[in-house]
Coordinates of C-alpha atoms and ligand atoms in Angstrom, one line a residue:
X1383 CA 36.7 2.3 27.3
X1384 CA 35.6 5.2 25.1
X1385 CA 32.3 6.9 26.1
X1386 CA 30.1 8.7 23.5
X1387 CA 26.9 10.6 24.1
X1388 CA 24.2 12.4 22.1
X1389 CA 20.7 13.8 22.9
X1390 CA 19.4 10.6 21.3
X1391 CA 20.2 8.1 18.6
X1392 CA 22.0 10.4 16.2
X1393 CA 25.4 9.8 17.8
X1394 CA 25.2 6.2 16.6
X1395 CA 26.5 7.5 13.3
X1396 CA 29.7 8.5 15.1
X1397 CA 29.8 5.2 17.0
X1398 CA 29.8 3.4 13.6
X1399 CA 32.9 5.3 12.4
X1400 CA 34.7 4.8 15.7
X1401 CA 33.8 1.2 15.7
X1402 CA 35.3 0.6 12.2
X1403 CA 38.5 2.4 13.0
X1404 CA 38.9 0.9 16.5
X1405 CA 37.2 -2.5 16.3
X1406 CA 38.8 -3.9 19.5
X1407 CA 38.2 -0.9 21.8
X1408 CA 35.3 -1.1 24.2
X1409 CA 32.7 1.5 23.6
X1410 CA 29.8 2.8 25.6
X1411 CA 27.1 4.9 24.1
X1412 CA 24.6 7.0 26.0
X1413 CA 21.5 8.4 24.4
X1414 CA 20.0 11.2 26.6
X1415 CA 16.6 10.4 25.2
X1416 CA 14.7 11.8 28.2
X1417 CA 15.9 15.3 27.2
X1418 CA 15.9 14.8 23.4
X1419 CA 15.9 17.0 21.3
X1420 CA 18.6 19.3 22.6
X1421 CA 18.2 21.7 19.6
X1422 CA 15.6 24.0 21.0
X1423 CA 16.8 23.8 24.7
X1424 CA 18.6 26.8 26.3
X1425 CA 22.3 26.5 26.2
X1426 CA 22.6 26.3 30.0
X1427 CA 20.3 23.3 30.1
X1428 CA 22.2 21.5 27.3
X1429 CA 25.4 22.2 29.3
X1430 CA 24.0 20.6 32.4
X1431 CA 22.8 17.6 30.5
X1432 CA 26.2 17.2 28.8
X1433 CA 28.0 17.3 32.1
X1434 CA 25.6 14.7 33.5
X1435 CA 26.1 12.4 30.5
X1436 CA 29.9 12.7 30.7
X1437 CA 29.9 12.1 34.5
X1438 CA 27.8 9.0 34.0
X1439 CA 30.0 7.6 31.2
X1440 CA 33.1 8.2 33.4
X1441 CA 31.5 6.4 36.3
X1442 CA 31.0 3.5 33.9
X1443 CA 34.7 3.5 33.2
X1444 CA 35.1 5.8 30.1
X1445 CA 38.6 7.1 29.8
X1446 CA 37.9 9.3 26.7
X1447 CA 34.6 11.3 26.2
X1448 CA 33.2 11.9 22.7
X1449 CA 30.5 14.5 22.4
X1450 CA 28.7 12.8 19.5
X1451 CA 26.4 15.8 19.1
X1452 CA 27.0 19.1 17.4
X1453 CA 24.5 20.9 19.6
X1454 CA 26.1 19.7 22.9
X1455 CA 29.5 20.4 21.5
X1456 CA 28.5 24.0 20.6
X1457 CA 27.0 24.5 24.1
X1458 CA 29.4 22.7 26.3
X1459 CA 32.7 21.5 24.8
X1460 CA 34.8 24.1 26.6
X1461 CA 33.1 23.5 30.0
X1462 CA 33.6 19.7 29.7
X1463 CA 37.2 20.1 28.8
X1464 CA 37.8 22.4 31.8
X1465 CA 35.9 20.2 34.3
X1466 CA 36.8 16.7 33.3
X1467 CA 40.0 14.8 34.0
X1468 CA 39.8 12.8 30.7
X1469 CA 40.2 14.0 27.1
X1470 CA 37.1 15.3 25.4
X1471 CA 36.5 15.0 21.6
X1472 CA 33.9 17.4 20.3
X1473 CA 32.5 18.1 16.9
X1474 CA 31.3 20.9 14.7
X1475 CA 29.6 21.2 11.2
X1476 CA 32.1 20.6 8.4
X1477 CA 31.8 24.1 7.0
X1478 CA 35.4 24.4 6.2
X1479 CA 35.6 21.4 3.8
X1480 CA 32.3 22.5 2.3
X1481 CA 33.6 25.9 1.5
X1482 CA 36.7 24.3 -0.1
X1483 CA 34.7 22.2 -2.5
X1484 CA 31.7 24.4 -3.5
X1485 CA 31.8 25.5 -7.1
X1486 CA 28.6 27.6 -7.0
X1487 CA 29.6 29.5 -3.9
X1488 CA 26.5 28.4 -2.0
X1489 CA 26.7 25.8 0.8
X1490 CA 23.8 24.5 2.9
X1491 CA 24.1 23.5 6.5
X1492 CA 21.4 21.2 8.0
X1493 CA 21.6 21.4 11.8
X1494 CA 19.7 22.3 15.0
X1495 CA 18.8 25.8 16.1
X1496 CA 21.2 25.4 19.0
X1497 CA 24.1 24.8 16.6
X1498 CA 23.2 27.3 14.0
X1499 CA 22.5 30.1 16.4
X1500 CA 25.5 29.5 18.6
X1501 CA 28.6 31.5 18.9
X1502 CA 30.8 28.6 17.7
X1503 CA 29.0 28.5 14.4
X1504 CA 29.1 32.3 13.9
X1505 CA 32.9 32.1 14.4
X1506 CA 33.2 29.3 11.8
X1507 CA 31.3 31.4 9.3
X1508 CA 33.4 34.4 10.1
X1509 CA 36.7 32.5 9.8
X1510 CA 36.0 30.4 6.7
X1511 CA 33.0 31.7 4.6
X1512 CA 35.2 34.0 2.5
X1513 CA 32.4 35.2 0.2
X1514 CA 30.6 31.9 0.1
X1515 CA 27.0 32.1 1.0
X1516 CA 26.0 29.8 3.9
X1517 CA 22.4 28.7 3.9
X1518 CA 21.3 27.6 7.4
X1519 CA 18.4 25.2 7.7
X1520 CA 17.1 24.2 11.1
X1521 CA 15.6 20.7 10.9
X1522 CA 13.9 19.6 14.1
X1523 CA 11.5 17.4 12.0
X1524 CA 14.4 15.4 10.6
X1525 CA 15.7 14.8 14.2
X1526 CA 12.3 13.5 15.1
X1527 CA 12.3 11.1 12.1
X1528 CA 15.6 9.6 13.2
X1529 CA 14.5 9.3 16.8
X1530 CA 11.5 7.2 15.8
X1531 CA 13.6 5.1 13.4
X1532 CA 11.6 6.3 10.4
X1533 CA 14.4 6.4 7.8
X1534 CA 12.5 5.6 4.7
X1535 CA 8.9 5.7 3.3
X1536 CA 6.8 8.4 1.7
X1537 CA 6.6 10.7 4.8
X1538 CA 10.3 10.7 5.5
X1539 CA 11.1 11.2 1.8
X1540 CA 8.7 14.2 1.6
X1541 CA 10.1 15.8 4.8
X1542 CA 13.7 15.4 3.7
X1543 CA 12.8 16.9 0.2
X1544 CA 11.0 19.8 1.9
X1545 CA 14.3 20.8 3.6
X1546 CA 16.7 20.0 0.8
X1547 CA 15.0 20.9 -2.5
X1548 CA 14.7 24.7 -1.7
X1549 CA 18.5 24.7 -1.1
X1550 CA 19.2 23.2 -4.5
X1551 CA 16.9 25.8 -6.0
X1552 CA 19.0 28.4 -4.3
X1553 CA 22.1 27.1 -6.2
X1554 CA 23.5 25.1 -3.2
X1555 CA 25.9 22.4 -4.4
X1556 CA 27.3 21.2 -1.1
X1557 CA 25.3 20.1 1.9
X1558 CA 26.8 19.8 5.4
X1559 CA 25.2 17.3 7.8
X1560 CA 25.6 19.5 10.8
X1561 CA 23.7 17.2 13.1
X1562 CA 24.8 13.6 13.9
X1563 CA 21.2 12.4 13.3
X1564 CA 21.3 13.2 9.6
X1565 CA 23.8 10.6 8.3
X1566 CA 20.9 8.1 9.1
X1567 CA 18.9 10.0 6.4
X1568 CA 21.8 10.3 3.9
X1569 CA 20.2 8.1 1.3
X1570 CA 17.1 10.2 1.3
X1571 CA 19.1 13.4 1.3
X1572 CA 21.2 12.2 -1.7
X1573 CA 18.0 11.3 -3.6
X1574 CA 16.6 14.8 -3.0
X1575 CA 19.8 16.4 -4.1
X1576 CA 21.5 13.9 -6.4
X1577 CA 24.1 16.4 -7.7
X1578 CA 25.1 17.8 -4.3
X1579 CA 28.3 16.9 -2.4
X1580 CA 27.4 15.7 1.1
X1581 CA 29.8 16.4 4.0
X1582 CA 29.7 14.4 7.2
X1583 CA 32.3 15.0 9.9
X1584 CA 31.8 11.5 11.4
X1585 CA 34.9 10.0 9.8
X1586 CA 37.1 12.9 10.8
X1587 CA 35.8 12.8 14.4
X1588 CA 36.5 9.0 14.5
X1589 CA 40.1 9.7 13.3
X1590 CA 40.5 12.2 16.1
X1591 CA 39.1 9.7 18.6
X1592 CA 41.7 7.1 17.4
X1593 CA 44.5 9.7 17.8
X1594 CA 43.3 10.6 21.3
X1595 CA 42.9 7.0 22.3
X1596 CA 46.5 6.4 21.2
X1597 CA 47.8 9.4 23.1
X1598 CA 46.3 8.3 26.4
X1599 CA 47.6 4.8 25.6
X1600 CA 44.1 3.3 25.7
X1601 CA 44.6 -0.4 25.2
X1602 CA 42.2 -2.3 22.9
X1603 CA 39.7 -4.4 24.8
X1604 CA 37.4 -7.0 23.3
X1605 CA 35.4 -4.7 21.1
X1606 CA 32.3 -4.6 23.2
X1607 CA 29.5 -2.0 22.6
X1608 CA 27.3 -1.0 25.5
X1609 CA 24.3 1.1 24.8
X1610 CA 22.2 3.0 27.4
X1611 CA 19.4 5.6 27.5
X1612 CA 18.0 8.0 30.0
X1613 CA 14.6 7.4 28.4
X1614 CA 12.7 4.1 28.2
X1615 CA 14.9 1.4 26.7
X1616 CA 11.8 -0.4 25.2
X1617 CA 10.7 2.8 23.4
X1618 CA 14.2 3.5 22.1
X1619 CA 15.0 -0.1 21.0
X1620 CA 13.2 -0.1 17.6
X1621 CA 14.9 3.2 16.5
X1622 CA 18.3 1.8 17.6
X1623 CA 17.8 -1.4 15.6
X1624 CA 16.8 0.6 12.5
X1625 CA 19.7 2.9 12.7
X1626 CA 22.3 0.4 13.8
X1627 CA 21.0 -2.3 11.4
X1628 CA 20.7 -4.9 14.2
X1629 CA 19.2 -5.1 17.7
X1630 CA 21.4 -3.9 20.6
X1631 CA 20.6 -4.5 24.2
X1632 CA 19.8 -1.2 25.9
X1633 CA 20.5 -0.3 29.5
X1634 CA 18.7 2.2 31.6
X1635 CA 20.9 5.1 32.7
X1636 CA 19.9 7.2 35.7
X1637 CA 21.6 9.8 37.9
Ligands
LIG1089 N1 22.4 15.0 17.3 C1 22.3 16.3 17.6 C2 23.4 17.2 16.9 O1 24.3 16.7 16.4 C3 21.2 17.0 18.2 C4 19.7 16.7 17.8 C5 18.8 17.3 18.8 O2 18.8 16.8 19.9 O3 18.2 18.4 18.6 O4 23.3 18.4 17.0

């Protein structure tokens, strides 16, 4: 079984890509909704939450852990790799591909403060920016939209535009979805920035998960998907249904 977690519902965007590459593997997804959002939390707290989520998933039988969250990856990927006895797949904003494709020399990264202010992101910029200007935009309001399943409508459209339009005015031609919540708003983002190239690392992460699953000889199962939350399953359910496109049974996770 492959275990994936995020602060909330954003990681379902990664689950979707993993599911389409590995349709017969059994997946378990944990949304740490009781502690969402991770973006503004201190690094130490995100690390503790990430360790708790991973331990819970392993106790359920996960043999590979996927940190389906940029913020938790930035805070805790190394610690999880050092402490866990199973492989850990982490993620980071797709800055490198964005820098390769920009023609204007301006790329925008939509992410949380935890990701954008972290050491890992500073290292990415230092290694790859190469004269390209990186515009960082912290978007807690967009995380909130996705958590409540508000993926369309006038309020969501206006909020997305408020984050994206100033970037286009600053000559940005490439937008990095540096938070796993934002693929759920991709349509609105593309409407607000019709000319921009949008980069989502979800497919690349899924490819890496497939590689790791092969390397640990993880046999396909029957393609089940379990979904759990540390919050209230009834509160989370409508958001899950909107993001996933159909209702999923949601278990209560506690530790
Ligand atoms: N989905 C998360 C990420 O990729 C974090 C959102 C949040 O909890 O602030 O960074």
